[in-house]
Amino acid sequence: MSVADLEQLTPGTAAYYVARCAPVHQRAAVTVWLLWFAQLDQLTDRVKDPGVVRLKLDWWQAEIERLPNAQHPLTTRLAPYVQSAWQREQMRQAVVSMEQRILQRTPTDLDDLLAQCQQQGGSRAILLADNAAPTLQQRAAELGRYHALVERIRHLQRDWQQHYLSLPSDFLRQYGVDPADLIADKKQLSVALDALLALYAQPIMRVLPELRRESRLHQPLRQTVQAMHLVRHMRQCGYLYTTTPWQLTPWRNLWCAWRMR
């Protein structure tokens, strides 16, 4: 992997330091996976027309099927690392998650939210872990689902201002939060988000020392630890920002990726 490959990940970001802290023999694969994920995220940010969405999704699904004879430069660079059917399936799930985000489909309940976070974050974490063992994939999926939930909360206010609610309405109402006016009762919103995050964090926290000892899970674990520190920052400020979405400083992203604590 060249320095230019790594620098395509924005220096100072969470993904940049996940790649930088990966073992040398894994760094090239981790970097290209992260670049591919970023490509999908850019598409969801730019494409809004449903007809274009369907064309893009169909093209990306076909691109996965074309492996190892892909057309897109990033998919071509991924080809050497995609050797199994389970990897293709997780790539398909990652692409399907784009549709949920682009079409701004609000999850109907907590089970639907879990399914969306599995597609969005679980699939990516499994690909980063790069192991077919069911137990490892299950742990990776838990890490990825938490990361995906944090990303939703990180952009909750921005999405809500764009008339998209990325969390289940009924769940928020249970905590006295009006989905039509999230900022009406900031205290209750914080209580609701703390409870929701706890549902995803508890399975991870129970086995966190074990996860740190499992080197095959270190790449998705780095992302999750970064997300946990971001949650601490968001919680201190009531989860609602004023101008720009939450993010950690470059130093904090590096520290979390390196120490995984």
PDB file of C-alpha atoms in Angstrom:
ATOM      1  CA  MET A   1       0.000   0.000   0.000  1.00  0.00           C
ATOM      2  CA  SER A   2       1.354   3.406  -0.949  1.00  0.00           C
ATOM      3  CA  VAL A   3       1.175   6.548   1.163  1.00  0.00           C
ATOM      4  CA  ALA A   4      -1.140   7.941  -1.508  1.00  0.00           C
ATOM      5  CA  ASP A   5      -3.639   5.153  -0.820  1.00  0.00           C
ATOM      6  CA  LEU A   6      -3.756   5.987   2.871  1.00  0.00           C
ATOM      7  CA  GLU A   7      -3.961   9.715   2.231  1.00  0.00           C
ATOM      8  CA  GLN A   8      -7.177   9.189   0.266  1.00  0.00           C
ATOM      9  CA  LEU A   9      -8.710   8.749   3.703  1.00  0.00           C
ATOM     10  CA  THR A  10      -9.008  12.258   5.091  1.00  0.00           C
ATOM     11  CA  PRO A  11      -6.096  12.721   7.531  1.00  0.00           C
ATOM     12  CA  GLY A  12      -7.222  13.110  11.127  1.00  0.00           C
ATOM     13  CA  THR A  13     -10.510  11.284  10.673  1.00  0.00           C
ATOM     14  CA  ALA A  14     -11.571   8.149  12.526  1.00  0.00           C
ATOM     15  CA  ALA A  15     -11.159   5.959   9.424  1.00  0.00           C
ATOM     16  CA  TYR A  16      -7.697   7.346   8.743  1.00  0.00           C
ATOM     17  CA  TYR A  17      -6.396   6.239  12.129  1.00  0.00           C
ATOM     18  CA  VAL A  18      -8.128   2.861  11.958  1.00  0.00           C
ATOM     19  CA  ALA A  19      -6.065   2.226   8.824  1.00  0.00           C
ATOM     20  CA  ARG A  20      -2.884   3.719  10.274  1.00  0.00           C
ATOM     21  CA  CYS A  21      -3.098   1.522  13.376  1.00  0.00           C
ATOM     22  CA  ALA A  22      -3.804  -1.689  11.467  1.00  0.00           C
ATOM     23  CA  PRO A  23      -0.920  -4.203  11.355  1.00  0.00           C
ATOM     24  CA  VAL A  24       1.336  -3.700   8.350  1.00  0.00           C
ATOM     25  CA  HIS A  25       0.250  -6.951   6.699  1.00  0.00           C
ATOM     26  CA  GLN A  26      -3.431  -5.920   6.954  1.00  0.00           C
ATOM     27  CA  ARG A  27      -3.143  -2.213   6.269  1.00  0.00           C
ATOM     28  CA  ALA A  28      -3.617  -2.347   2.516  1.00  0.00           C
ATOM     29  CA  ALA A  29      -6.820  -4.380   2.757  1.00  0.00           C
ATOM     30  CA  VAL A  30      -8.198  -2.289   5.638  1.00  0.00           C
ATOM     31  CA  THR A  31      -7.469   0.935   3.761  1.00  0.00           C
ATOM     32  CA  VAL A  32      -9.222  -0.175   0.577  1.00  0.00           C
ATOM     33  CA  TRP A  33     -12.251  -1.424   2.506  1.00  0.00           C
ATOM     34  CA  LEU A  34     -12.516   1.896   4.304  1.00  0.00           C
ATOM     35  CA  LEU A  35     -12.207   3.763   1.005  1.00  0.00           C
ATOM     36  CA  TRP A  36     -14.980   1.607  -0.456  1.00  0.00           C
ATOM     37  CA  PHE A  37     -17.204   2.357   2.527  1.00  0.00           C
ATOM     38  CA  ALA A  38     -16.474   6.070   2.100  1.00  0.00           C
ATOM     39  CA  GLN A  39     -17.454   5.801  -1.565  1.00  0.00           C
ATOM     40  CA  LEU A  40     -20.836   4.375  -0.547  1.00  0.00           C
ATOM     41  CA  ASP A  41     -21.314   7.120   2.036  1.00  0.00           C
ATOM     42  CA  GLN A  42     -20.545   9.812  -0.522  1.00  0.00           C
ATOM     43  CA  LEU A  43     -23.174   8.362  -2.810  1.00  0.00           C
ATOM     44  CA  THR A  44     -25.829   8.489  -0.094  1.00  0.00           C
ATOM     45  CA  ASP A  45     -24.967  12.129   0.600  1.00  0.00           C
ATOM     46  CA  ARG A  46     -25.167  13.165  -3.054  1.00  0.00           C
ATOM     47  CA  VAL A  47     -27.979  11.167  -4.645  1.00  0.00           C
ATOM     48  CA  LYS A  48     -31.577  12.037  -3.752  1.00  0.00           C
ATOM     49  CA  ASP A  49     -33.636  11.163  -6.822  1.00  0.00           C
ATOM     50  CA  PRO A  50     -35.310   7.719  -6.342  1.00  0.00           C
ATOM     51  CA  GLY A  51     -34.839   6.783 -10.001  1.00  0.00           C
ATOM     52  CA  VAL A  52     -31.132   7.524  -9.845  1.00  0.00           C
ATOM     53  CA  VAL A  53     -30.961   5.654  -6.545  1.00  0.00           C
ATOM     54  CA  ARG A  54     -32.291   2.492  -8.170  1.00  0.00           C
ATOM     55  CA  LEU A  55     -29.844   2.763 -11.073  1.00  0.00           C
ATOM     56  CA  LYS A  56     -26.909   3.308  -8.732  1.00  0.00           C
ATOM     57  CA  LEU A  57     -27.899   0.429  -6.473  1.00  0.00           C
ATOM     58  CA  ASP A  58     -28.352  -1.934  -9.398  1.00  0.00           C
ATOM     59  CA  TRP A  59     -24.959  -0.901 -10.774  1.00  0.00           C
ATOM     60  CA  TRP A  60     -23.181  -1.511  -7.455  1.00  0.00           C
ATOM     61  CA  GLN A  61     -24.866  -4.878  -7.024  1.00  0.00           C
ATOM     62  CA  ALA A  62     -23.761  -5.831 -10.539  1.00  0.00           C
ATOM     63  CA  GLU A  63     -20.264  -4.611  -9.718  1.00  0.00           C
ATOM     64  CA  ILE A  64     -20.079  -7.068  -6.829  1.00  0.00           C
ATOM     65  CA  GLU A  65     -21.208  -9.886  -9.105  1.00  0.00           C
ATOM     66  CA  ARG A  66     -18.520  -8.949 -11.643  1.00  0.00           C
ATOM     67  CA  LEU A  67     -15.704  -9.539  -9.158  1.00  0.00           C
ATOM     68  CA  PRO A  68     -12.858 -10.176  -9.789  1.00  0.00           C
ATOM     69  CA  ASN A  69     -13.507  -8.402 -13.127  1.00  0.00           C
ATOM     70  CA  ALA A  70     -14.905  -5.221 -11.624  1.00  0.00           C
ATOM     71  CA  GLN A  71     -15.061  -1.850 -13.384  1.00  0.00           C
ATOM     72  CA  HIS A  72     -14.807   0.694 -10.573  1.00  0.00           C
ATOM     73  CA  PRO A  73     -11.209   1.389  -9.478  1.00  0.00           C
ATOM     74  CA  LEU A  74     -11.963   0.748  -5.801  1.00  0.00           C
ATOM     75  CA  THR A  75     -13.762  -2.515  -6.478  1.00  0.00           C
ATOM     76  CA  THR A  76     -10.887  -3.585  -8.676  1.00  0.00           C
ATOM     77  CA  ARG A  77      -8.481  -2.935  -5.820  1.00  0.00           C
ATOM     78  CA  LEU A  78     -10.739  -4.895  -3.483  1.00  0.00           C
ATOM     79  CA  ALA A  79     -10.804  -7.931  -5.774  1.00  0.00           C
ATOM     80  CA  PRO A  80      -7.715  -9.660  -4.275  1.00  0.00           C
ATOM     81  CA  TYR A  81      -9.306  -9.502  -0.823  1.00  0.00           C
ATOM     82  CA  VAL A  82     -12.732 -10.879  -1.827  1.00  0.00           C
ATOM     83  CA  GLN A  83     -12.303 -14.642  -1.954  1.00  0.00           C
ATOM     84  CA  SER A  84     -15.495 -16.008  -0.380  1.00  0.00           C
ATOM     85  CA  ALA A  85     -19.251 -15.995  -0.885  1.00  0.00           C
ATOM     86  CA  TRP A  86     -19.839 -14.587   2.597  1.00  0.00           C
ATOM     87  CA  GLN A  87     -17.781 -11.513   1.698  1.00  0.00           C
ATOM     88  CA  ARG A  88     -19.887 -10.879  -1.392  1.00  0.00           C
ATOM     89  CA  GLU A  89     -23.043 -11.214   0.698  1.00  0.00           C
ATOM     90  CA  GLN A  90     -21.818  -8.678   3.236  1.00  0.00           C
ATOM     91  CA  MET A  91     -20.898  -6.320   0.405  1.00  0.00           C
ATOM     92  CA  ARG A  92     -24.442  -6.699  -0.950  1.00  0.00           C
ATOM     93  CA  GLN A  93     -25.845  -5.888   2.484  1.00  0.00           C
ATOM     94  CA  ALA A  94     -23.677  -2.772   2.669  1.00  0.00           C
ATOM     95  CA  VAL A  95     -25.045  -1.636  -0.688  1.00  0.00           C
ATOM     96  CA  VAL A  96     -28.644  -2.397   0.322  1.00  0.00           C
ATOM     97  CA  SER A  97     -28.161  -0.192   3.398  1.00  0.00           C
ATOM     98  CA  MET A  98     -27.563   2.710   1.024  1.00  0.00           C
ATOM     99  CA  GLU A  99     -31.167   2.503  -0.127  1.00  0.00           C
ATOM    100  CA  GLN A 100     -32.467   2.854   3.433  1.00  0.00           C
ATOM    101  CA  ARG A 101     -30.405   5.993   3.923  1.00  0.00           C
ATOM    102  CA  ILE A 102     -30.997   7.589   0.529  1.00  0.00           C
ATOM    103  CA  LEU A 103     -34.754   7.011   0.657  1.00  0.00           C
ATOM    104  CA  GLN A 104     -34.724   8.134   4.309  1.00  0.00           C
ATOM    105  CA  ARG A 105     -36.874   5.283   5.572  1.00  0.00           C
ATOM    106  CA  THR A 106     -37.628   5.668   9.266  1.00  0.00           C
ATOM    107  CA  PRO A 107     -37.342   2.334  11.130  1.00  0.00           C
ATOM    108  CA  THR A 108     -40.746   1.131  12.270  1.00  0.00           C
ATOM    109  CA  ASP A 109     -39.566  -0.252  15.623  1.00  0.00           C
ATOM    110  CA  LEU A 110     -36.461  -1.386  17.500  1.00  0.00           C
ATOM    111  CA  ASP A 111     -36.228  -4.633  15.531  1.00  0.00           C
ATOM    112  CA  ASP A 112     -36.305  -2.711  12.272  1.00  0.00           C
ATOM    113  CA  LEU A 113     -33.651  -0.320  13.599  1.00  0.00           C
ATOM    114  CA  LEU A 114     -31.462  -3.300  14.513  1.00  0.00           C
ATOM    115  CA  ALA A 115     -31.878  -4.715  11.006  1.00  0.00           C
ATOM    116  CA  GLN A 116     -30.929  -1.395   9.426  1.00  0.00           C
ATOM    117  CA  CYS A 117     -27.876  -1.021  11.683  1.00  0.00           C
ATOM    118  CA  GLN A 118     -26.884  -4.596  10.832  1.00  0.00           C
ATOM    119  CA  GLN A 119     -26.994  -3.830   7.129  1.00  0.00           C
ATOM    120  CA  GLN A 120     -25.203  -0.521   7.511  1.00  0.00           C
ATOM    121  CA  GLY A 121     -22.614  -1.209  10.195  1.00  0.00           C
ATOM    122  CA  GLY A 122     -22.663  -4.935  10.887  1.00  0.00           C
ATOM    123  CA  SER A 123     -21.825  -5.841   7.306  1.00  0.00           C
ATOM    124  CA  ARG A 124     -18.889  -3.422   7.228  1.00  0.00           C
ATOM    125  CA  ALA A 125     -17.487  -4.647  10.540  1.00  0.00           C
ATOM    126  CA  ILE A 126     -17.656  -8.257   9.368  1.00  0.00           C
ATOM    127  CA  LEU A 127     -15.748  -7.321   6.229  1.00  0.00           C
ATOM    128  CA  LEU A 128     -13.107  -5.488   8.261  1.00  0.00           C
ATOM    129  CA  ALA A 129     -12.707  -8.467  10.599  1.00  0.00           C
ATOM    130  CA  ASP A 130     -12.156 -10.677   7.541  1.00  0.00           C
ATOM    131  CA  ASN A 131     -12.931 -14.015   9.160  1.00  0.00           C
ATOM    132  CA  ALA A 132     -15.584 -16.627   8.411  1.00  0.00           C
ATOM    133  CA  ALA A 133     -15.861 -18.016  11.965  1.00  0.00           C
ATOM    134  CA  PRO A 134     -19.504 -17.553  13.087  1.00  0.00           C
ATOM    135  CA  THR A 135     -18.583 -16.430  16.606  1.00  0.00           C
ATOM    136  CA  LEU A 136     -16.183 -13.790  15.302  1.00  0.00           C
ATOM    137  CA  GLN A 137     -18.713 -12.570  12.770  1.00  0.00           C
ATOM    138  CA  GLN A 138     -21.336 -12.276  15.498  1.00  0.00           C
ATOM    139  CA  ARG A 139     -18.994 -10.178  17.639  1.00  0.00           C
ATOM    140  CA  ALA A 140     -18.010  -8.054  14.663  1.00  0.00           C
ATOM    141  CA  ALA A 141     -21.676  -7.482  13.844  1.00  0.00           C
ATOM    142  CA  GLU A 142     -22.323  -6.266  17.410  1.00  0.00           C
ATOM    143  CA  LEU A 143     -19.452  -3.808  17.074  1.00  0.00           C
ATOM    144  CA  GLY A 144     -20.669  -2.614  13.696  1.00  0.00           C
ATOM    145  CA  ARG A 145     -24.277  -2.199  14.784  1.00  0.00           C
ATOM    146  CA  TYR A 146     -23.188   0.010  17.671  1.00  0.00           C
ATOM    147  CA  HIS A 147     -21.024   2.089  15.341  1.00  0.00           C
ATOM    148  CA  ALA A 148     -23.935   2.492  12.922  1.00  0.00           C
ATOM    149  CA  LEU A 149     -26.282   3.597  15.724  1.00  0.00           C
ATOM    150  CA  VAL A 150     -23.777   6.191  16.916  1.00  0.00           C
ATOM    151  CA  GLU A 151     -23.522   7.525  13.369  1.00  0.00           C
ATOM    152  CA  ARG A 152     -27.310   7.932  13.291  1.00  0.00           C
ATOM    153  CA  ILE A 153     -27.290   9.816  16.574  1.00  0.00           C
ATOM    154  CA  ARG A 154     -24.321  11.875  15.444  1.00  0.00           C
ATOM    155  CA  HIS A 155     -26.368  13.132  12.479  1.00  0.00           C
ATOM    156  CA  LEU A 156     -29.768  13.012  14.204  1.00  0.00           C
ATOM    157  CA  GLN A 157     -30.280  16.763  14.313  1.00  0.00           C
ATOM    158  CA  ARG A 158     -29.113  17.316  10.727  1.00  0.00           C
ATOM    159  CA  ASP A 159     -31.358  14.538   9.418  1.00  0.00           C
ATOM    160  CA  TRP A 160     -34.333  15.751  11.469  1.00  0.00           C
ATOM    161  CA  GLN A 161     -33.900  19.263  10.067  1.00  0.00           C
ATOM    162  CA  GLN A 162     -34.065  17.664   6.613  1.00  0.00           C
ATOM    163  CA  HIS A 163     -37.367  15.970   7.559  1.00  0.00           C
ATOM    164  CA  TYR A 164     -35.836  12.540   8.127  1.00  0.00           C
ATOM    165  CA  LEU A 165     -36.158  10.724  11.446  1.00  0.00           C
ATOM    166  CA  SER A 166     -33.590   7.916  11.610  1.00  0.00           C
ATOM    167  CA  LEU A 167     -34.890   6.435  14.902  1.00  0.00           C
ATOM    168  CA  PRO A 168     -38.241   4.736  15.640  1.00  0.00           C
ATOM    169  CA  SER A 169     -40.985   7.235  16.481  1.00  0.00           C
ATOM    170  CA  ASP A 170     -42.717   4.943  18.972  1.00  0.00           C
ATOM    171  CA  PHE A 171     -39.512   4.419  20.924  1.00  0.00           C
ATOM    172  CA  LEU A 172     -39.002   8.176  21.301  1.00  0.00           C
ATOM    173  CA  ARG A 173     -42.616   8.656  22.389  1.00  0.00           C
ATOM    174  CA  GLN A 174     -42.116   6.085  25.152  1.00  0.00           C
ATOM    175  CA  TYR A 175     -39.643   8.546  26.694  1.00  0.00           C
ATOM    176  CA  GLY A 176     -41.870  11.569  26.185  1.00  0.00           C
ATOM    177  CA  VAL A 177     -40.032  12.836  23.113  1.00  0.00           C
ATOM    178  CA  ASP A 178     -42.164  14.308  20.342  1.00  0.00           C
ATOM    179  CA  PRO A 179     -40.740  13.038  17.013  1.00  0.00           C
ATOM    180  CA  ALA A 180     -42.039  16.199  15.360  1.00  0.00           C
ATOM    181  CA  ASP A 181     -40.007  18.421  17.712  1.00  0.00           C
ATOM    182  CA  LEU A 182     -36.909  16.690  19.019  1.00  0.00           C
ATOM    183  CA  ILE A 183     -35.535  19.777  20.716  1.00  0.00           C
ATOM    184  CA  ALA A 184     -38.702  20.548  22.704  1.00  0.00           C
ATOM    185  CA  ASP A 185     -37.506  18.484  25.672  1.00  0.00           C
ATOM    186  CA  LYS A 186     -33.756  17.996  25.452  1.00  0.00           C
ATOM    187  CA  LYS A 187     -33.580  16.259  28.833  1.00  0.00           C
ATOM    188  CA  GLN A 188     -35.996  13.515  27.788  1.00  0.00           C
ATOM    189  CA  LEU A 189     -34.231  13.154  24.445  1.00  0.00           C
ATOM    190  CA  SER A 190     -30.972  12.510  26.297  1.00  0.00           C
ATOM    191  CA  VAL A 191     -32.679   9.893  28.464  1.00  0.00           C
ATOM    192  CA  ALA A 192     -34.095   8.164  25.381  1.00  0.00           C
ATOM    193  CA  LEU A 193     -30.787   8.136  23.529  1.00  0.00           C
ATOM    194  CA  ASP A 194     -28.899   6.887  26.590  1.00  0.00           C
ATOM    195  CA  ALA A 195     -31.342   3.993  26.874  1.00  0.00           C
ATOM    196  CA  LEU A 196     -31.070   3.167  23.187  1.00  0.00           C
ATOM    197  CA  LEU A 197     -27.274   3.256  23.197  1.00  0.00           C
ATOM    198  CA  ALA A 198     -27.213   1.014  26.267  1.00  0.00           C
ATOM    199  CA  LEU A 199     -29.109  -1.684  24.368  1.00  0.00           C
ATOM    200  CA  TYR A 200     -26.316  -1.822  21.785  1.00  0.00           C
ATOM    201  CA  ALA A 201     -23.387  -1.184  24.123  1.00  0.00           C
ATOM    202  CA  GLN A 202     -24.102  -3.698  26.882  1.00  0.00           C
ATOM    203  CA  PRO A 203     -23.273  -6.855  24.861  1.00  0.00           C
ATOM    204  CA  ILE A 204     -19.972  -5.239  23.892  1.00  0.00           C
ATOM    205  CA  MET A 205     -19.015  -3.982  27.337  1.00  0.00           C
ATOM    206  CA  ARG A 206     -19.541  -7.425  28.875  1.00  0.00           C
ATOM    207  CA  VAL A 207     -16.824  -8.926  26.669  1.00  0.00           C
ATOM    208  CA  LEU A 208     -14.633  -5.896  25.944  1.00  0.00           C
ATOM    209  CA  PRO A 209     -11.434  -7.354  27.511  1.00  0.00           C
ATOM    210  CA  GLU A 210     -11.939 -10.508  25.457  1.00  0.00           C
ATOM    211  CA  LEU A 211     -12.411  -8.459  22.287  1.00  0.00           C
ATOM    212  CA  ARG A 212      -9.158  -6.605  22.898  1.00  0.00           C
ATOM    213  CA  ARG A 213      -7.331  -9.952  23.062  1.00  0.00           C
ATOM    214  CA  GLU A 214      -8.828 -11.123  19.750  1.00  0.00           C
ATOM    215  CA  SER A 215      -6.601  -9.574  17.090  1.00  0.00           C
ATOM    216  CA  ARG A 216      -8.983 -10.532  14.289  1.00  0.00           C
ATOM    217  CA  LEU A 217     -11.554  -8.119  15.714  1.00  0.00           C
ATOM    218  CA  HIS A 218      -9.220  -5.203  16.263  1.00  0.00           C
ATOM    219  CA  GLN A 219     -10.192  -3.239  13.136  1.00  0.00           C
ATOM    220  CA  PRO A 220     -13.942  -2.991  13.869  1.00  0.00           C
ATOM    221  CA  LEU A 221     -13.105  -2.618  17.571  1.00  0.00           C
ATOM    222  CA  ARG A 222     -11.028   0.481  16.803  1.00  0.00           C
ATOM    223  CA  GLN A 223     -14.071   2.062  15.142  1.00  0.00           C
ATOM    224  CA  THR A 224     -16.322   1.120  18.045  1.00  0.00           C
ATOM    225  CA  VAL A 225     -14.004   2.565  20.693  1.00  0.00           C
ATOM    226  CA  GLN A 226     -13.837   5.805  18.707  1.00  0.00           C
ATOM    227  CA  ALA A 227     -17.648   5.794  18.641  1.00  0.00           C
ATOM    228  CA  MET A 228     -17.838   5.206  22.402  1.00  0.00           C
ATOM    229  CA  HIS A 229     -15.650   8.234  23.063  1.00  0.00           C
ATOM    230  CA  LEU A 230     -17.755  10.276  20.665  1.00  0.00           C
ATOM    231  CA  VAL A 231     -20.860   9.271  22.632  1.00  0.00           C
ATOM    232  CA  ARG A 232     -19.266  10.560  25.840  1.00  0.00           C
ATOM    233  CA  HIS A 233     -18.719  13.920  24.174  1.00  0.00           C
ATOM    234  CA  MET A 234     -22.244  14.033  22.729  1.00  0.00           C
ATOM    235  CA  ARG A 235     -23.783  13.048  26.070  1.00  0.00           C
ATOM    236  CA  GLN A 236     -22.039  15.921  27.857  1.00  0.00           C
ATOM    237  CA  CYS A 237     -23.690  18.329  25.414  1.00  0.00           C
ATOM    238  CA  GLY A 238     -27.143  16.760  25.407  1.00  0.00           C
ATOM    239  CA  TYR A 239     -26.620  15.119  21.996  1.00  0.00           C
ATOM    240  CA  LEU A 240     -27.667  18.251  20.103  1.00  0.00           C
ATOM    241  CA  TYR A 241     -25.069  20.408  18.369  1.00  0.00           C
ATOM    242  CA  THR A 242     -25.323  23.982  17.175  1.00  0.00           C
ATOM    243  CA  THR A 243     -23.626  24.187  13.783  1.00  0.00           C
ATOM    244  CA  THR A 244     -21.742  21.065  12.710  1.00  0.00           C
ATOM    245  CA  PRO A 245     -22.059  17.323  13.457  1.00  0.00           C
ATOM    246  CA  TRP A 246     -20.056  15.878  16.318  1.00  0.00           C
ATOM    247  CA  GLN A 247     -16.543  14.626  15.730  1.00  0.00           C
ATOM    248  CA  LEU A 248     -13.490  13.747  17.788  1.00  0.00           C
ATOM    249  CA  THR A 249     -10.233  15.608  17.489  1.00  0.00           C
ATOM    250  CA  PRO A 250      -7.519  13.928  15.379  1.00  0.00           C
ATOM    251  CA  TRP A 251      -5.516  13.237  18.533  1.00  0.00           C
ATOM    252  CA  ARG A 252      -8.498  11.533  20.172  1.00  0.00           C
ATOM    253  CA  ASN A 253      -9.208   9.466  17.052  1.00  0.00           C
ATOM    254  CA  LEU A 254      -5.583   8.323  17.069  1.00  0.00           C
ATOM    255  CA  TRP A 255      -5.575   7.529  20.782  1.00  0.00           C
ATOM    256  CA  CYS A 256      -8.783   5.471  20.559  1.00  0.00           C
ATOM    257  CA  ALA A 257      -7.621   3.540  17.486  1.00  0.00           C
ATOM    258  CA  TRP A 258      -4.235   2.788  19.002  1.00  0.00           C
ATOM    259  CA  ARG A 259      -5.244   1.955  22.573  1.00  0.00           C
ATOM    260  CA  MET A 260      -8.744   0.569  21.887  1.00  0.00           C
ATOM    261  CA  ARG A 261      -9.746   1.813  25.353  1.00  0.00           C
TER     262      ARG A 261
END
